[in-house]
PDB file of C-alpha atoms in Angstrom:
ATOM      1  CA  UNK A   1     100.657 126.138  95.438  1.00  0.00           C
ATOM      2  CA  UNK A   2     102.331 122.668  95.014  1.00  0.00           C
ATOM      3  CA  UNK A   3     104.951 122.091  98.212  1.00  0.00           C
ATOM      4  CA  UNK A   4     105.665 118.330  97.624  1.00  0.00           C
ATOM      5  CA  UNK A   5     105.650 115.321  95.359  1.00  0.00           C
ATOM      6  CA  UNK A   6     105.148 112.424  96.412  1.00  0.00           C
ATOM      7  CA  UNK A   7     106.520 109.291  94.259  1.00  0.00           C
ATOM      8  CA  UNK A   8     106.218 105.859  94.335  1.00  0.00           C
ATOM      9  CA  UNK A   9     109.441 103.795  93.801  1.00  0.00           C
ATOM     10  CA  UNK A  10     109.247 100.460  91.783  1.00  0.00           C
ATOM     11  CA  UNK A  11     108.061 101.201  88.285  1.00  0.00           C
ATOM     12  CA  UNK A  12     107.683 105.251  88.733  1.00  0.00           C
ATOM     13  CA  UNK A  13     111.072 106.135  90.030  1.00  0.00           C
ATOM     14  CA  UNK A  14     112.880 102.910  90.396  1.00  0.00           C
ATOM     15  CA  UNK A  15     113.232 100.255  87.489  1.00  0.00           C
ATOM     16  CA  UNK A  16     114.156  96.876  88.900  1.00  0.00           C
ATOM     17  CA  UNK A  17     112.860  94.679  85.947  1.00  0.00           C
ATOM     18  CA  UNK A  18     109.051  93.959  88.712  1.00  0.00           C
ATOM     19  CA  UNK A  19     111.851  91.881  90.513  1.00  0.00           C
ATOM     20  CA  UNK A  20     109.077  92.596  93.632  1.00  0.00           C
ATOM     21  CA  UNK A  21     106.291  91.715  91.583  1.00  0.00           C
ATOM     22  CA  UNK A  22     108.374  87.752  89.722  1.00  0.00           C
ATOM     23  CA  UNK A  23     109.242  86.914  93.495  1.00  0.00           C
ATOM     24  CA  UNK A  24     105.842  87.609  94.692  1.00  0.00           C
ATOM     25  CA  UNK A  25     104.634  85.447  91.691  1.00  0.00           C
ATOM     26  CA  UNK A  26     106.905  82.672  92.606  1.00  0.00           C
ATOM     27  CA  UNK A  27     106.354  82.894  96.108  1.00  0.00           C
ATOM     28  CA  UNK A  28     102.963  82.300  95.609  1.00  0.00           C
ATOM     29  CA  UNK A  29     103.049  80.295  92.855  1.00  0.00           C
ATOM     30  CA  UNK A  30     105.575  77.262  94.923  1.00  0.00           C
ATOM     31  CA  UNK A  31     102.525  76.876  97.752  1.00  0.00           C
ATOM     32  CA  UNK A  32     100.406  75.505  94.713  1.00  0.00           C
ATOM     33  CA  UNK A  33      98.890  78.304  92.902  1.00  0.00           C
ATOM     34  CA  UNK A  34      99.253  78.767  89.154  1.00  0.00           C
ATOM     35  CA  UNK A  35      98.804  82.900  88.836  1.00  0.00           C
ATOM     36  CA  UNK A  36     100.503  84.804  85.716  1.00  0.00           C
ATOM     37  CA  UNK A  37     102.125  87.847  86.224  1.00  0.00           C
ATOM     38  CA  UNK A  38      99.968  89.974  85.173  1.00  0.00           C
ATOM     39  CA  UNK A  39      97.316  88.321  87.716  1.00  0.00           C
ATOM     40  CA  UNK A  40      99.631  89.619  89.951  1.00  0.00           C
ATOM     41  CA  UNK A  41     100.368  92.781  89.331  1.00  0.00           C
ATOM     42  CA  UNK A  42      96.558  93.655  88.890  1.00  0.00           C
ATOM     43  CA  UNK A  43      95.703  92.516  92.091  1.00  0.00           C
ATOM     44  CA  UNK A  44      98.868  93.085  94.225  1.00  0.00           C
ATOM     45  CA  UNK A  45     100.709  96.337  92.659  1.00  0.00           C
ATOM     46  CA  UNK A  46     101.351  98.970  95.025  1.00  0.00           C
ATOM     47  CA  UNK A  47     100.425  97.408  98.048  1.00  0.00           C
ATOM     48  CA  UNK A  48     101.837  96.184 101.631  1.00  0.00           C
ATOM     49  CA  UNK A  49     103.176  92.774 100.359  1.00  0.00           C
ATOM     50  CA  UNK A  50     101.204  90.846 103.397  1.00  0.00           C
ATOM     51  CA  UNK A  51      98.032  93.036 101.897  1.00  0.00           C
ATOM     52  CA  UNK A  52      99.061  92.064  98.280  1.00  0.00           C
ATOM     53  CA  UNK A  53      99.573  88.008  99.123  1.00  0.00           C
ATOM     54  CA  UNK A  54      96.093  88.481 100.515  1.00  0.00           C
ATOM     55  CA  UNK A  55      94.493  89.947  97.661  1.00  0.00           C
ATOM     56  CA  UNK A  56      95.897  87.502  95.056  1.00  0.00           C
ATOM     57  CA  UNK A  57      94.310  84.734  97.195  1.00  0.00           C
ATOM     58  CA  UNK A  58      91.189  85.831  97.168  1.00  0.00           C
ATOM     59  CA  UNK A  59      90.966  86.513  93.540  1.00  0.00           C
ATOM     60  CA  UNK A  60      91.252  82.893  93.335  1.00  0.00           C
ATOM     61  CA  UNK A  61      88.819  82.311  95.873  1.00  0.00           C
ATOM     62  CA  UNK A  62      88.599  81.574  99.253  1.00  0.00           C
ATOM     63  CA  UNK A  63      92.191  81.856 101.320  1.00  0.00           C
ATOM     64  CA  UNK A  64      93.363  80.878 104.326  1.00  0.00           C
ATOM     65  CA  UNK A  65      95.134  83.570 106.731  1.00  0.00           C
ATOM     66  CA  UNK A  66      97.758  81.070 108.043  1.00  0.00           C
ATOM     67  CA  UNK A  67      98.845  80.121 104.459  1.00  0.00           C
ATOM     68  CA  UNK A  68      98.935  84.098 103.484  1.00  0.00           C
ATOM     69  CA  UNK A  69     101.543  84.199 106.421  1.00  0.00           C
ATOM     70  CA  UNK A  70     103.238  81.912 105.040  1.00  0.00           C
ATOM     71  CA  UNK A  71     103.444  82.938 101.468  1.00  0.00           C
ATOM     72  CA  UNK A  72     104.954  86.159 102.614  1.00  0.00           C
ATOM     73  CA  UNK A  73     107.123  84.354 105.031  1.00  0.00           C
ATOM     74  CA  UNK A  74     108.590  82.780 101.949  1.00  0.00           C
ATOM     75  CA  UNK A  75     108.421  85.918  99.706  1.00  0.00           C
ATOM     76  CA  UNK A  76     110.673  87.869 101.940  1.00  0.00           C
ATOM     77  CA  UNK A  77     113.174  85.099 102.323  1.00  0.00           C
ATOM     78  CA  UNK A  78     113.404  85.124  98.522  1.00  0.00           C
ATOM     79  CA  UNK A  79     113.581  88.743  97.620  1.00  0.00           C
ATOM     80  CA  UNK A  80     116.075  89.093 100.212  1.00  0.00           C
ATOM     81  CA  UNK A  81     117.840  86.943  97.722  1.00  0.00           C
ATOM     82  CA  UNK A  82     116.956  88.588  94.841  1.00  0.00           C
ATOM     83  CA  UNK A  83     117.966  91.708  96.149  1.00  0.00           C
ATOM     84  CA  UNK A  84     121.708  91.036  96.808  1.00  0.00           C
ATOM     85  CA  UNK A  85     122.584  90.699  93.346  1.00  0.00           C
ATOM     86  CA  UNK A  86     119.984  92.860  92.087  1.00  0.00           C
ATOM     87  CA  UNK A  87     121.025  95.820  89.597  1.00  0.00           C
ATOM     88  CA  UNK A  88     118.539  98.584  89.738  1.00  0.00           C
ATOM     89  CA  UNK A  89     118.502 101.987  87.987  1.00  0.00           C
ATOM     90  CA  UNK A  90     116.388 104.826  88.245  1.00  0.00           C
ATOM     91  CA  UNK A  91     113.507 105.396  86.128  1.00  0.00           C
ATOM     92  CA  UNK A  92     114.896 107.678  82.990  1.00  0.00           C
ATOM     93  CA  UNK A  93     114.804 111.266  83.830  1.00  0.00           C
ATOM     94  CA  UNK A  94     113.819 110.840  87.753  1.00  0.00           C
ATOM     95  CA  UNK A  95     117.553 112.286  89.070  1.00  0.00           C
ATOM     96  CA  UNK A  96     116.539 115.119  86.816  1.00  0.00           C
ATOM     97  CA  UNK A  97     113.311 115.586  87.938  1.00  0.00           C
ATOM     98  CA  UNK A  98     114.090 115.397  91.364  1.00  0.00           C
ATOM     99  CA  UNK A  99     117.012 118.108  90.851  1.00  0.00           C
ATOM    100  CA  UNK A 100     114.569 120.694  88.747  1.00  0.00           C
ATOM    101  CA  UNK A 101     111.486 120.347  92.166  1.00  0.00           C
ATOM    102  CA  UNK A 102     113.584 121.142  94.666  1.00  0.00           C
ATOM    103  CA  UNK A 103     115.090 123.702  92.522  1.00  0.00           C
ATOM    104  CA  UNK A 104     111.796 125.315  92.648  1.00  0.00           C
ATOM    105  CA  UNK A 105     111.333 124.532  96.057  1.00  0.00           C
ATOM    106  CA  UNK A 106     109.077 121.571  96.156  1.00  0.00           C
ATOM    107  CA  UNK A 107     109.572 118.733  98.672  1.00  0.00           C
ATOM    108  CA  UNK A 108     110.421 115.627  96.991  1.00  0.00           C
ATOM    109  CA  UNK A 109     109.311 112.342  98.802  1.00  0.00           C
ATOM    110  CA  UNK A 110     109.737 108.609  98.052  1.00  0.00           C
ATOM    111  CA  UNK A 111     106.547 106.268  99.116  1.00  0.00           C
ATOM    112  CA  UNK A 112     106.131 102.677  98.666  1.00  0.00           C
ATOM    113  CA  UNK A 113     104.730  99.274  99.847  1.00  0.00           C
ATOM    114  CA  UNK A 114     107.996  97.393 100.877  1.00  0.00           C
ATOM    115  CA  UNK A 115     109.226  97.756 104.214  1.00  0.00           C
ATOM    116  CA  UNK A 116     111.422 100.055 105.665  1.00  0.00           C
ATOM    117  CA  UNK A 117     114.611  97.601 105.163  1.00  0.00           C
ATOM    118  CA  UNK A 118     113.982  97.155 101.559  1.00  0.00           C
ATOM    119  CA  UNK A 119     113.031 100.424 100.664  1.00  0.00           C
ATOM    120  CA  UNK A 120     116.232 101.398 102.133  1.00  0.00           C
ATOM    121  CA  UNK A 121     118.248  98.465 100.381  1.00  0.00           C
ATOM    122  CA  UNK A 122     117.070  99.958  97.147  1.00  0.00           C
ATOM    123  CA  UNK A 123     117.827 103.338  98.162  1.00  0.00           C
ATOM    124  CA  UNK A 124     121.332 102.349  98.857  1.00  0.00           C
ATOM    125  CA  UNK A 125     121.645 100.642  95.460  1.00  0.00           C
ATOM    126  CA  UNK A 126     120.813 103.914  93.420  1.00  0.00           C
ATOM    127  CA  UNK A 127     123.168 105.870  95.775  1.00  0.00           C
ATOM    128  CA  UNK A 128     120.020 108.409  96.933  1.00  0.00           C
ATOM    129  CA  UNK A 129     120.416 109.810 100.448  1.00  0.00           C
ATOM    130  CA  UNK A 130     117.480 111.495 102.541  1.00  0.00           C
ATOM    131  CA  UNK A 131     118.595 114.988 102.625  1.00  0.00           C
ATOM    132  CA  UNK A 132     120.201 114.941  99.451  1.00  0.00           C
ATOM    133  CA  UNK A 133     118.844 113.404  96.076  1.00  0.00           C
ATOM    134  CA  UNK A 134     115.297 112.975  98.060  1.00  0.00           C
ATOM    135  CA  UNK A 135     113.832 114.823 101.007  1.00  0.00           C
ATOM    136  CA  UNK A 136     112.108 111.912 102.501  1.00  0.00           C
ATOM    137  CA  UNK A 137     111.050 108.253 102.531  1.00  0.00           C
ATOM    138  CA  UNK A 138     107.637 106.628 103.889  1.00  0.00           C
ATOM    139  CA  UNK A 139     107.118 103.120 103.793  1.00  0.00           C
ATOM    140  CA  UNK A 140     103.762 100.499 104.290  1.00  0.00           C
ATOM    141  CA  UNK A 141     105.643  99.427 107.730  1.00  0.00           C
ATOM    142  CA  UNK A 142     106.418 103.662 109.211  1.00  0.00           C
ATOM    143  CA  UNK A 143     101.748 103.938 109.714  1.00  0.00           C
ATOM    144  CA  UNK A 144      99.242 101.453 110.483  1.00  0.00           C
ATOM    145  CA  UNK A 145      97.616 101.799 107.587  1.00  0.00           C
ATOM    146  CA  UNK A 146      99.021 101.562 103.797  1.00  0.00           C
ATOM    147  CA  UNK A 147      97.277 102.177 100.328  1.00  0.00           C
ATOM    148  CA  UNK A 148      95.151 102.979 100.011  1.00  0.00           C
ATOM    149  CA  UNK A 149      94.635 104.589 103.123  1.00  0.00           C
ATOM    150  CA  UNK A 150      96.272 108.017 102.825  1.00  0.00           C
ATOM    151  CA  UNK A 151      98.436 107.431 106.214  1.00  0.00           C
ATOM    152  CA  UNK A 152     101.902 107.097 104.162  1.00  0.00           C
ATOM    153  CA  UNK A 153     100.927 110.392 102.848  1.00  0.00           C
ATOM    154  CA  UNK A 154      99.945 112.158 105.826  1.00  0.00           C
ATOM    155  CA  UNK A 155     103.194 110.885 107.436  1.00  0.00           C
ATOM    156  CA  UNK A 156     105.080 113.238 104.909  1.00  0.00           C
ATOM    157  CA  UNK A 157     102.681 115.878 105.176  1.00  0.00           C
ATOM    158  CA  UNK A 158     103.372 116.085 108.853  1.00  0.00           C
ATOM    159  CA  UNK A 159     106.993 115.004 109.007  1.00  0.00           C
ATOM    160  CA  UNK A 160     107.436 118.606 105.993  1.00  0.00           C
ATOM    161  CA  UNK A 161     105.007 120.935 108.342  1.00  0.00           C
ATOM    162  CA  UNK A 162     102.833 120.953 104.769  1.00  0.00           C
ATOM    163  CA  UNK A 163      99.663 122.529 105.685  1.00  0.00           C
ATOM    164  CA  UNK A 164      97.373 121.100 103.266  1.00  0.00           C
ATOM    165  CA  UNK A 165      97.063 117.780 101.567  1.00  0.00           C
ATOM    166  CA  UNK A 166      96.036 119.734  98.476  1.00  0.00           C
ATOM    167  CA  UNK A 167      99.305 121.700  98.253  1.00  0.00           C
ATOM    168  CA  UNK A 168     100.832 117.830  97.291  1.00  0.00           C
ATOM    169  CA  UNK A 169     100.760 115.694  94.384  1.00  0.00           C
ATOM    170  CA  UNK A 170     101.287 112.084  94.333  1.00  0.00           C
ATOM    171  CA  UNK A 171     102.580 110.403  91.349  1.00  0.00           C
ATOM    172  CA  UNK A 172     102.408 106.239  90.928  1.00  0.00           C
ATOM    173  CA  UNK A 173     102.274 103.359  88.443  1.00  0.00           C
ATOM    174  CA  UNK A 174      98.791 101.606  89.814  1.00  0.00           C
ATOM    175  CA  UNK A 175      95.789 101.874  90.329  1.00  0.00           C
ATOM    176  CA  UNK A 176      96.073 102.175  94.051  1.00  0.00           C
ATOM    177  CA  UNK A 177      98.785 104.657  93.916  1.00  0.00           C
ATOM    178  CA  UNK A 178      95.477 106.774  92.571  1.00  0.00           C
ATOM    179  CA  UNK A 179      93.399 105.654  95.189  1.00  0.00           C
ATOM    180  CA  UNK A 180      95.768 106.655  98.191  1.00  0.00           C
ATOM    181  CA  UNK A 181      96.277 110.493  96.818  1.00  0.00           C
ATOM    182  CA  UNK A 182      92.339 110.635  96.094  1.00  0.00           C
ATOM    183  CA  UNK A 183      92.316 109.451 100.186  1.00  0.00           C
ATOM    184  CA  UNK A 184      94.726 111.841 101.130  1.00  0.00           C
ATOM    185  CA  UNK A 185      93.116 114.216  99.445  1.00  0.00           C
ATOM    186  CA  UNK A 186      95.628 115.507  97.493  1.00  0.00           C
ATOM    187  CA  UNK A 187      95.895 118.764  94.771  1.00  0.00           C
ATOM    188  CA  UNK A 188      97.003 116.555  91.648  1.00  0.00           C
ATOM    189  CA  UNK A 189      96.667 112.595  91.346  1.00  0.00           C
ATOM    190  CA  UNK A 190      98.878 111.221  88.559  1.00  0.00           C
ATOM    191  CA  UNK A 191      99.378 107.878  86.881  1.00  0.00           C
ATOM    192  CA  UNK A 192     102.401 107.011  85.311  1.00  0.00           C
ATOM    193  CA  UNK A 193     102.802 104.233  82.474  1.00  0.00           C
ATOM    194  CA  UNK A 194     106.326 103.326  83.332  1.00  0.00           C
ATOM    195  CA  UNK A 195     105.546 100.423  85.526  1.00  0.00           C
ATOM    196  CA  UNK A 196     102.350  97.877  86.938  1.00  0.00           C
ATOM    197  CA  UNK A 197      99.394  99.234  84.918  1.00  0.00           C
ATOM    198  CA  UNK A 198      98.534 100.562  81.387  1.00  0.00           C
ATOM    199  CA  UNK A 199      97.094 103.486  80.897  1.00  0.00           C
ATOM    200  CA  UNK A 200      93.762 101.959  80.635  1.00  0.00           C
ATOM    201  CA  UNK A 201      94.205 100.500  83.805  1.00  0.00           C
ATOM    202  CA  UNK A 202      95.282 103.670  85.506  1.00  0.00           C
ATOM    203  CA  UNK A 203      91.956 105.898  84.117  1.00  0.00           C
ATOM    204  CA  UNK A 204      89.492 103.796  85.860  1.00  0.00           C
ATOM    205  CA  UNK A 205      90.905 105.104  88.672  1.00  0.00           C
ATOM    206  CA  UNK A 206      90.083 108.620  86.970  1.00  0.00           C
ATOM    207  CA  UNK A 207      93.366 110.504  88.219  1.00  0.00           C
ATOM    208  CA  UNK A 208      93.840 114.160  87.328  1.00  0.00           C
ATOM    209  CA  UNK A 209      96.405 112.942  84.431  1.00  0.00           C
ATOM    210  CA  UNK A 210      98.307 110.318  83.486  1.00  0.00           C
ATOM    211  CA  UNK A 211     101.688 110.716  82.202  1.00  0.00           C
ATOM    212  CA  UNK A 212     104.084 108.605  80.500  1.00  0.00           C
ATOM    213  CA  UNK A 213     107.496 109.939  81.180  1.00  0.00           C
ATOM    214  CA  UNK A 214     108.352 111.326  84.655  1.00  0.00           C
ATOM    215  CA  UNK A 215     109.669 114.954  82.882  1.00  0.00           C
ATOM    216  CA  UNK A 216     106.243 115.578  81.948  1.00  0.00           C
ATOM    217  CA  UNK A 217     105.498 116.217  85.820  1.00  0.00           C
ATOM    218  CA  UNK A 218     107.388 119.376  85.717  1.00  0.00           C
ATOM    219  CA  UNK A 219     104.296 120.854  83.151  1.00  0.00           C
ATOM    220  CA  UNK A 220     101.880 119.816  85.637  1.00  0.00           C
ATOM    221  CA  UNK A 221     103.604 121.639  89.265  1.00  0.00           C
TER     222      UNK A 221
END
């Protein structure tokens, strides 16, 4: 029996235009580089931004750890930017969505790859409240380890007194979204097409389903 969802926020539950995703690009992009977006959201959706700088380096080669610093170093300062005058909105339907799982009883939790301050910044923006419109957020900087490494996960699992990883589902736009719940070991694995990747993208990660419309989650709980 399902007893929590997780979600991801930018692109499954959260629509802030890949804000995250242009800075990132930009951030990079001023220290020389000459990625496209979609370079970067293949190799850097999903993850802990230090992790994602990394990984776009190297799929140009050879990086240099100091320089990575850097980059992110830069990336905050300008999403912290981008951020104050940012207008977000949920993802159509997720308010909904939310209301209708904990109506049945399901635990609905909020994952991501920012930080704990900008997670929270967003959270603020969209007017959801821990307690109320969510029952939890977990972010890359709460565990040692982020996606795909199921810790984020097993942070909510624990924090909820859920028994089994297999009584969750955990719903995301990328590819490593997938490969955290697979980690975690969780019940039902599910892409979404709202945000990063297509849903080509998404099924070589093989999840359980991939949706295209967050409603379509109630079917599957």
């Amino acid at each position: 029996m399902i007893q929590m969802v997780v979600f991801d926020m930018a692109g499954t539950t959260v629509n802030e235009d890949n804000v995250v995703y242009k800075t990132l690009q930009a951030a990079v992009n001023a220290a020389g580089y000459e990625f496209t977006l979609d370079q970067v959201l293949a190799e850097g959706a999903g993850k802990e931004k230090l992790q994602a700088v990394r990984d776009i380096l190297r799929s140009g080669g050879d990086f240099d750890e100091s320089e990575a610093q850097e980059i992110y170093a830069d990336f905050m300062i300008r999403l912290k930017a981008a951020y104050a005058d940012l207008h977000v909105t949920p993802q159509d339907g997720a308010g909904e969505v939310f209301e209708a799982l904990k109506a049945r009883g399901i635990r609905v939790i909020l994952n991501t790859g920012y930080n704990l301050e900008t997670a929270q910044s967003l959270l603020k923006k969209l007017g959801w409240e821990e307690g109320k419109q969510i029952d939890g957020l977990v972010t890359a900087s709460q565990v040692e380890n982020s996606r795909p490494a199921p810790d984020m996960i097993f942070l909510a699992r624990d924090r909820f007194g859920i028994k089994s990883a297999a009584e969750i589902v955990k719903v995301g736009d990328s590819i490593i979204d997938i490969e955290e719940g697979q980690s975690a070991g969780c019940g039902l694995n599910v892409g979404i097409t709202t945000g990063a990747h297509t849903e080509t993208q998404l099924l070589t990660a093989k999840p359980d389903h991939v949706i295209h419309h967050l409603a379509e989650i109630l079917d599957l709980v």
